Amino acid sequence: MATTDVVIAGSGPTGLMLAAELRLAGVRVSLVDGLPARTGESRAGGIHARTMEILDQRGILNRLLPQGRQMQAGHFGGLALNFADFDTDHPYLLAVLQSIMERELEGRADELGVNTQWSSPVTGFRQDEAGIEVEIGGVRPRTIRAAYLVGCDGGRSAVRKLAGIDFVGTDTTATGMIADVELADPPAQPFFARRGAAGDYSVIGFEPDWYRLVVQRHDLVLPRGAELSFEDFRANFLELAGTDYGMHSPRWVTHYGDAARQAVHYRAGRVFLAGDAAHIHFPAGGQGQNLGIQDAVNLGWKLAAAVNRTAPETLLDTYESERHPIAARVLRNTRAQTALMRPGTHADALRDVMSDLIELPEVRHRLGLMITALDIDYDTKCDHPLAGRRMPDAALITTTCVTRFFQLCRRAHPILLLLDGTPAPVLPTGFEHIDVVSAVTPATAWAIPGAGRIPTPAAVLVRPDGYVAWATGEPGADGLAEALTTWFGATA
Ligand SMILES: Cc1cc2nc3c(=O)[nH]c(=O)nc-3n(C[C@H](O)[C@H](O)[C@H](O)COP(=O)(O)OP(=O)(O)OC[C@H]3O[C@@H](n4cnc5c(N)ncnc54)[C@H](O)[C@@H]3O)c2cc1C
């Protein structure tokens, strides 16, 4: 029987990111997918600021930036949401196709030694105190023994069903339809969305010669497996838009609904769920792929620490306690966006009110920071205002170089950053995997999205996912020992 440390079911963006995170920590990974090969299809068309920061931390973003288009605004329920003044190096939406994301993440996983095993669906598992045996079906049925199994196998997750984890939420009330096409008679504007009598339609010019056309109907619910032909799509688009722009040569036609569901638990013993396997929702505001990648980065270092015995087992429970509320608020905001997008007099009035409110910087920031996930504030049991927030990409001068914080994060190690002459504490045995960095920073305060300007700390302990575990404003190490044990303490 083959053995590994972690079996990942699903080679979408979530599974690929998780595989790379685990490999950075030296964990053995089997990445399996039920499909015979990658489809090259792109549901998602963009990523947001926090995802870009995470990819920047791992040195992957520079591969994506030239392949995407930077757009200053995203949207909330179709109302423009400008990110330009957000405190990040990436105050924009990067319009980049999911197929490109997957290609780059796959290249990265490959460099780190993981290749997807295709035609390998997970069909069952048995777990006990010592490990888990994962049954793989398909053309080469086999069993893989591992320490953990992670279901990154999408909205219809077999792993979630096999684990008996309920997926609760609301059913579909509206239907979105997509066609990636060429246009004989394209509109003058390459990007726009309009409201019609039964819903809305949009045109997105992805590349010079092809467009994504979208129709969202609120008077129709298509069952999940129903076929949507190109001619059906054309008829629906024509009905709402009054023109078909001469659409032809479809590359992909599909439909989706606004069902919003979330796994009640993200863990069942040695089994975890991440990405769409853990949560589905209407793709309003473009958040799903971002959520999945960020689930993977939150889970990756914790699972690696459990395998490598560099953290207490209880650390694994913080995956659900931290990530479940984040997806729950995405479900909430996408339901709110669906309500805003409905046609009719009442929704029109609501949109008018929201259009006014969104002009207020505070409202725009609140909604934008939620959509971009820049405002995440995990409970790390430390009362410094930086604790739980994402560490900014601070400019730093060390004894050997001028750098930025994100460049220190390439290897996904925990980092104890000592600033402006704070003496290095002697770390107890068992904490050798923590990078201790002494540096000077030119800034007297850091602008933290959602928290305002915070005076630069004297020392800060940053987790491998880029979130602050502990910080202090005064030179000294009050609370550091406790934080080290909570987050990075070795298992007996
Ligand atoms: C129309 C539309 C537009 C969207 N736009 C955006 C956007 O702009 N931005 C954004 O962030 N998100 C967007 N999303 C959401 C995004 O596409 C998903 O959230 C994302 O694909 C989830 O990634 P994942 O890896 O979790 O799951 P998936 O991408 O679904 O990958 C799951 C993988 O698991 C495999 N699998 C299934 N069953 C098994 C099994 N039993 N064993 C092994 N493997 C299995 C599948 O073959 C698949 O490869 C959009 C979604 C839709 C529908």
PDB file of C-alpha atoms in Angstrom, residues 344-470:
ATOM      1  CA  GLY A 344     -38.169  45.299  -9.794  1.00  0.00           C
ATOM      2  CA  THR A 345     -39.208  48.479  -8.078  1.00  0.00           C
ATOM      3  CA  HIS A 346     -38.243  47.428  -4.574  1.00  0.00           C
ATOM      4  CA  ALA A 347     -34.718  46.355  -5.550  1.00  0.00           C
ATOM      5  CA  ASP A 348     -34.377  49.530  -7.647  1.00  0.00           C
ATOM      6  CA  ALA A 349     -35.152  51.584  -4.532  1.00  0.00           C
ATOM      7  CA  LEU A 350     -32.684  49.561  -2.477  1.00  0.00           C
ATOM      8  CA  ARG A 351     -30.009  50.110  -5.134  1.00  0.00           C
ATOM      9  CA  ASP A 352     -30.642  53.859  -5.078  1.00  0.00           C
ATOM     10  CA  VAL A 353     -30.151  53.923  -1.321  1.00  0.00           C
ATOM     11  CA  MET A 354     -27.035  51.749  -1.545  1.00  0.00           C
ATOM     12  CA  SER A 355     -25.606  53.835  -4.416  1.00  0.00           C
ATOM     13  CA  ASP A 356     -25.728  56.881  -2.144  1.00  0.00           C
ATOM     14  CA  LEU A 357     -24.260  55.043   0.822  1.00  0.00           C
ATOM     15  CA  ILE A 358     -21.429  53.512  -1.152  1.00  0.00           C
ATOM     16  CA  GLU A 359     -20.198  57.013  -1.951  1.00  0.00           C
ATOM     17  CA  LEU A 360     -19.328  57.387   1.738  1.00  0.00           C
ATOM     18  CA  PRO A 361     -15.668  56.370   2.217  1.00  0.00           C
ATOM     19  CA  GLU A 362     -16.497  54.458   5.390  1.00  0.00           C
ATOM     20  CA  VAL A 363     -19.145  52.328   3.661  1.00  0.00           C
ATOM     21  CA  ARG A 364     -16.967  51.750   0.600  1.00  0.00           C
ATOM     22  CA  HIS A 365     -14.074  50.713   2.826  1.00  0.00           C
ATOM     23  CA  ARG A 366     -16.199  48.408   4.986  1.00  0.00           C
ATOM     24  CA  LEU A 367     -17.627  46.580   1.963  1.00  0.00           C
ATOM     25  CA  GLY A 368     -14.389  46.643  -0.021  1.00  0.00           C
ATOM     26  CA  LEU A 369     -12.246  45.348   2.826  1.00  0.00           C
ATOM     27  CA  MET A 370     -14.695  42.473   3.277  1.00  0.00           C
ATOM     28  CA  ILE A 371     -14.710  41.581  -0.435  1.00  0.00           C
ATOM     29  CA  THR A 372     -10.906  41.818  -0.655  1.00  0.00           C
ATOM     30  CA  ALA A 373     -10.470  40.025   2.723  1.00  0.00           C
ATOM     31  CA  LEU A 374      -7.940  42.652   3.826  1.00  0.00           C
ATOM     32  CA  ASP A 375      -9.754  43.220   7.120  1.00  0.00           C
ATOM     33  CA  ILE A 376      -9.500  39.688   8.534  1.00  0.00           C
ATOM     34  CA  ASP A 377      -8.890  39.790  12.274  1.00  0.00           C
ATOM     35  CA  TYR A 378      -8.354  36.336  13.783  1.00  0.00           C
ATOM     36  CA  ASP A 379      -8.605  35.853  17.533  1.00  0.00           C
ATOM     37  CA  THR A 380      -5.001  35.145  18.547  1.00  0.00           C
ATOM     38  CA  LYS A 381      -5.482  35.788  22.291  1.00  0.00           C
ATOM     39  CA  CYS A 382      -3.073  38.726  22.267  1.00  0.00           C
ATOM     40  CA  ASP A 383      -4.470  42.197  22.849  1.00  0.00           C
ATOM     41  CA  HIS A 384      -2.023  44.202  20.715  1.00  0.00           C
ATOM     42  CA  PRO A 385      -4.034  45.841  17.866  1.00  0.00           C
ATOM     43  CA  LEU A 386      -1.849  44.127  15.246  1.00  0.00           C
ATOM     44  CA  ALA A 387      -2.539  40.643  16.622  1.00  0.00           C
ATOM     45  CA  GLY A 388      -4.798  38.635  14.319  1.00  0.00           C
ATOM     46  CA  ARG A 389      -4.349  41.118  11.454  1.00  0.00           C
ATOM     47  CA  ARG A 390      -2.399  40.381   8.327  1.00  0.00           C
ATOM     48  CA  MET A 391       1.195  41.589   8.600  1.00  0.00           C
ATOM     49  CA  PRO A 392       1.773  44.472   6.156  1.00  0.00           C
ATOM     50  CA  ASP A 393       4.507  44.354   3.549  1.00  0.00           C
ATOM     51  CA  ALA A 394       6.675  46.692   5.644  1.00  0.00           C
ATOM     52  CA  ALA A 395       9.925  48.092   4.281  1.00  0.00           C
ATOM     53  CA  LEU A 396      12.822  46.703   6.340  1.00  0.00           C
ATOM     54  CA  ILE A 397      16.562  47.205   6.590  1.00  0.00           C
ATOM     55  CA  THR A 398      18.367  44.202   8.050  1.00  0.00           C
ATOM     56  CA  THR A 399      22.106  43.890   8.704  1.00  0.00           C
ATOM     57  CA  THR A 400      22.516  42.327   5.266  1.00  0.00           C
ATOM     58  CA  CYS A 401      19.889  43.860   2.976  1.00  0.00           C
ATOM     59  CA  VAL A 402      17.088  46.300   2.261  1.00  0.00           C
ATOM     60  CA  THR A 403      13.948  44.247   1.866  1.00  0.00           C
ATOM     61  CA  ARG A 404      10.194  44.016   2.317  1.00  0.00           C
ATOM     62  CA  PHE A 405       8.451  41.770   4.818  1.00  0.00           C
ATOM     63  CA  PHE A 406       6.754  39.617   2.186  1.00  0.00           C
ATOM     64  CA  GLN A 407      10.152  38.659   0.803  1.00  0.00           C
ATOM     65  CA  LEU A 408      10.943  37.041   4.148  1.00  0.00           C
ATOM     66  CA  CYS A 409       7.884  34.800   3.759  1.00  0.00           C
ATOM     67  CA  ARG A 410       8.976  32.711   0.775  1.00  0.00           C
ATOM     68  CA  ARG A 411       9.692  29.573   2.834  1.00  0.00           C
ATOM     69  CA  ALA A 412       6.508  29.796   4.927  1.00  0.00           C
ATOM     70  CA  HIS A 413       8.378  29.754   8.235  1.00  0.00           C
ATOM     71  CA  PRO A 414       7.126  31.488  11.372  1.00  0.00           C
ATOM     72  CA  ILE A 415       9.005  34.783  11.767  1.00  0.00           C
ATOM     73  CA  LEU A 416       9.938  36.687  14.907  1.00  0.00           C
ATOM     74  CA  LEU A 417      10.694  40.195  13.676  1.00  0.00           C
ATOM     75  CA  LEU A 418      12.605  42.411  16.104  1.00  0.00           C
ATOM     76  CA  LEU A 419      12.532  46.070  15.189  1.00  0.00           C
ATOM     77  CA  ASP A 420      14.761  49.040  15.856  1.00  0.00           C
ATOM     78  CA  GLY A 421      17.201  47.495  18.304  1.00  0.00           C
ATOM     79  CA  THR A 422      14.858  45.213  20.249  1.00  0.00           C
ATOM     80  CA  PRO A 423      17.177  42.535  21.676  1.00  0.00           C
ATOM     81  CA  ALA A 424      16.701  38.972  20.495  1.00  0.00           C
ATOM     82  CA  PRO A 425      15.237  36.724  23.212  1.00  0.00           C
ATOM     83  CA  VAL A 426      16.762  33.287  23.676  1.00  0.00           C
ATOM     84  CA  LEU A 427      14.219  30.887  22.209  1.00  0.00           C
ATOM     85  CA  PRO A 428      13.729  27.650  24.138  1.00  0.00           C
ATOM     86  CA  THR A 429      14.646  24.304  22.554  1.00  0.00           C
ATOM     87  CA  GLY A 430      12.016  23.142  20.061  1.00  0.00           C
ATOM     88  CA  PHE A 431      11.591  26.527  18.386  1.00  0.00           C
ATOM     89  CA  GLU A 432      14.540  26.300  15.975  1.00  0.00           C
ATOM     90  CA  HIS A 433      12.153  26.415  12.998  1.00  0.00           C
ATOM     91  CA  ILE A 434      11.305  30.058  13.770  1.00  0.00           C
ATOM     92  CA  ASP A 435      13.210  32.629  11.707  1.00  0.00           C
ATOM     93  CA  VAL A 436      14.432  35.426  13.975  1.00  0.00           C
ATOM     94  CA  VAL A 437      15.046  38.639  12.005  1.00  0.00           C
ATOM     95  CA  SER A 438      16.392  41.924  13.421  1.00  0.00           C
ATOM     96  CA  ALA A 439      15.653  44.966  11.292  1.00  0.00           C
ATOM     97  CA  VAL A 440      15.110  48.698  11.199  1.00  0.00           C
ATOM     98  CA  THR A 441      11.942  50.061   9.646  1.00  0.00           C
ATOM     99  CA  PRO A 442      11.673  53.622   8.303  1.00  0.00           C
ATOM    100  CA  ALA A 443       7.974  53.875   9.225  1.00  0.00           C
ATOM    101  CA  THR A 444       6.768  55.083  12.620  1.00  0.00           C
ATOM    102  CA  ALA A 445       3.307  53.624  12.035  1.00  0.00           C
ATOM    103  CA  TRP A 446       1.762  51.014   9.749  1.00  0.00           C
ATOM    104  CA  ALA A 447      -1.592  51.579   8.037  1.00  0.00           C
ATOM    105  CA  ILE A 448      -3.611  48.421   8.658  1.00  0.00           C
ATOM    106  CA  PRO A 449      -6.835  47.979   6.643  1.00  0.00           C
ATOM    107  CA  GLY A 450      -9.772  47.965   9.022  1.00  0.00           C
ATOM    108  CA  ALA A 451      -7.669  48.948  12.045  1.00  0.00           C
ATOM    109  CA  GLY A 452      -6.197  52.342  11.091  1.00  0.00           C
ATOM    110  CA  ARG A 453      -2.639  53.505  11.738  1.00  0.00           C
ATOM    111  CA  ILE A 454      -0.830  51.480  14.373  1.00  0.00           C
ATOM    112  CA  PRO A 455       2.557  52.571  15.754  1.00  0.00           C
ATOM    113  CA  THR A 456       5.270  50.211  14.531  1.00  0.00           C
ATOM    114  CA  PRO A 457       5.751  47.518  17.159  1.00  0.00           C
ATOM    115  CA  ALA A 458       9.015  46.642  18.883  1.00  0.00           C
ATOM    116  CA  ALA A 459       8.574  42.981  18.031  1.00  0.00           C
ATOM    117  CA  VAL A 460       6.082  40.926  16.110  1.00  0.00           C
ATOM    118  CA  LEU A 461       5.592  37.162  15.757  1.00  0.00           C
ATOM    119  CA  VAL A 462       4.096  36.278  12.381  1.00  0.00           C
ATOM    120  CA  ARG A 463       2.547  32.930  11.450  1.00  0.00           C
ATOM    121  CA  PRO A 464       3.477  31.242   8.159  1.00  0.00           C
ATOM    122  CA  ASP A 465       0.158  32.385   6.653  1.00  0.00           C
ATOM    123  CA  GLY A 466       1.175  36.013   7.188  1.00  0.00           C
ATOM    124  CA  TYR A 467      -1.093  36.772  10.189  1.00  0.00           C
ATOM    125  CA  VAL A 468       0.272  38.269  13.399  1.00  0.00           C
ATOM    126  CA  ALA A 469       0.226  35.825  16.320  1.00  0.00           C
ATOM    127  CA  TRP A 470       1.703  38.230  18.877  1.00  0.00           C
TER     128      TRP A 470
END
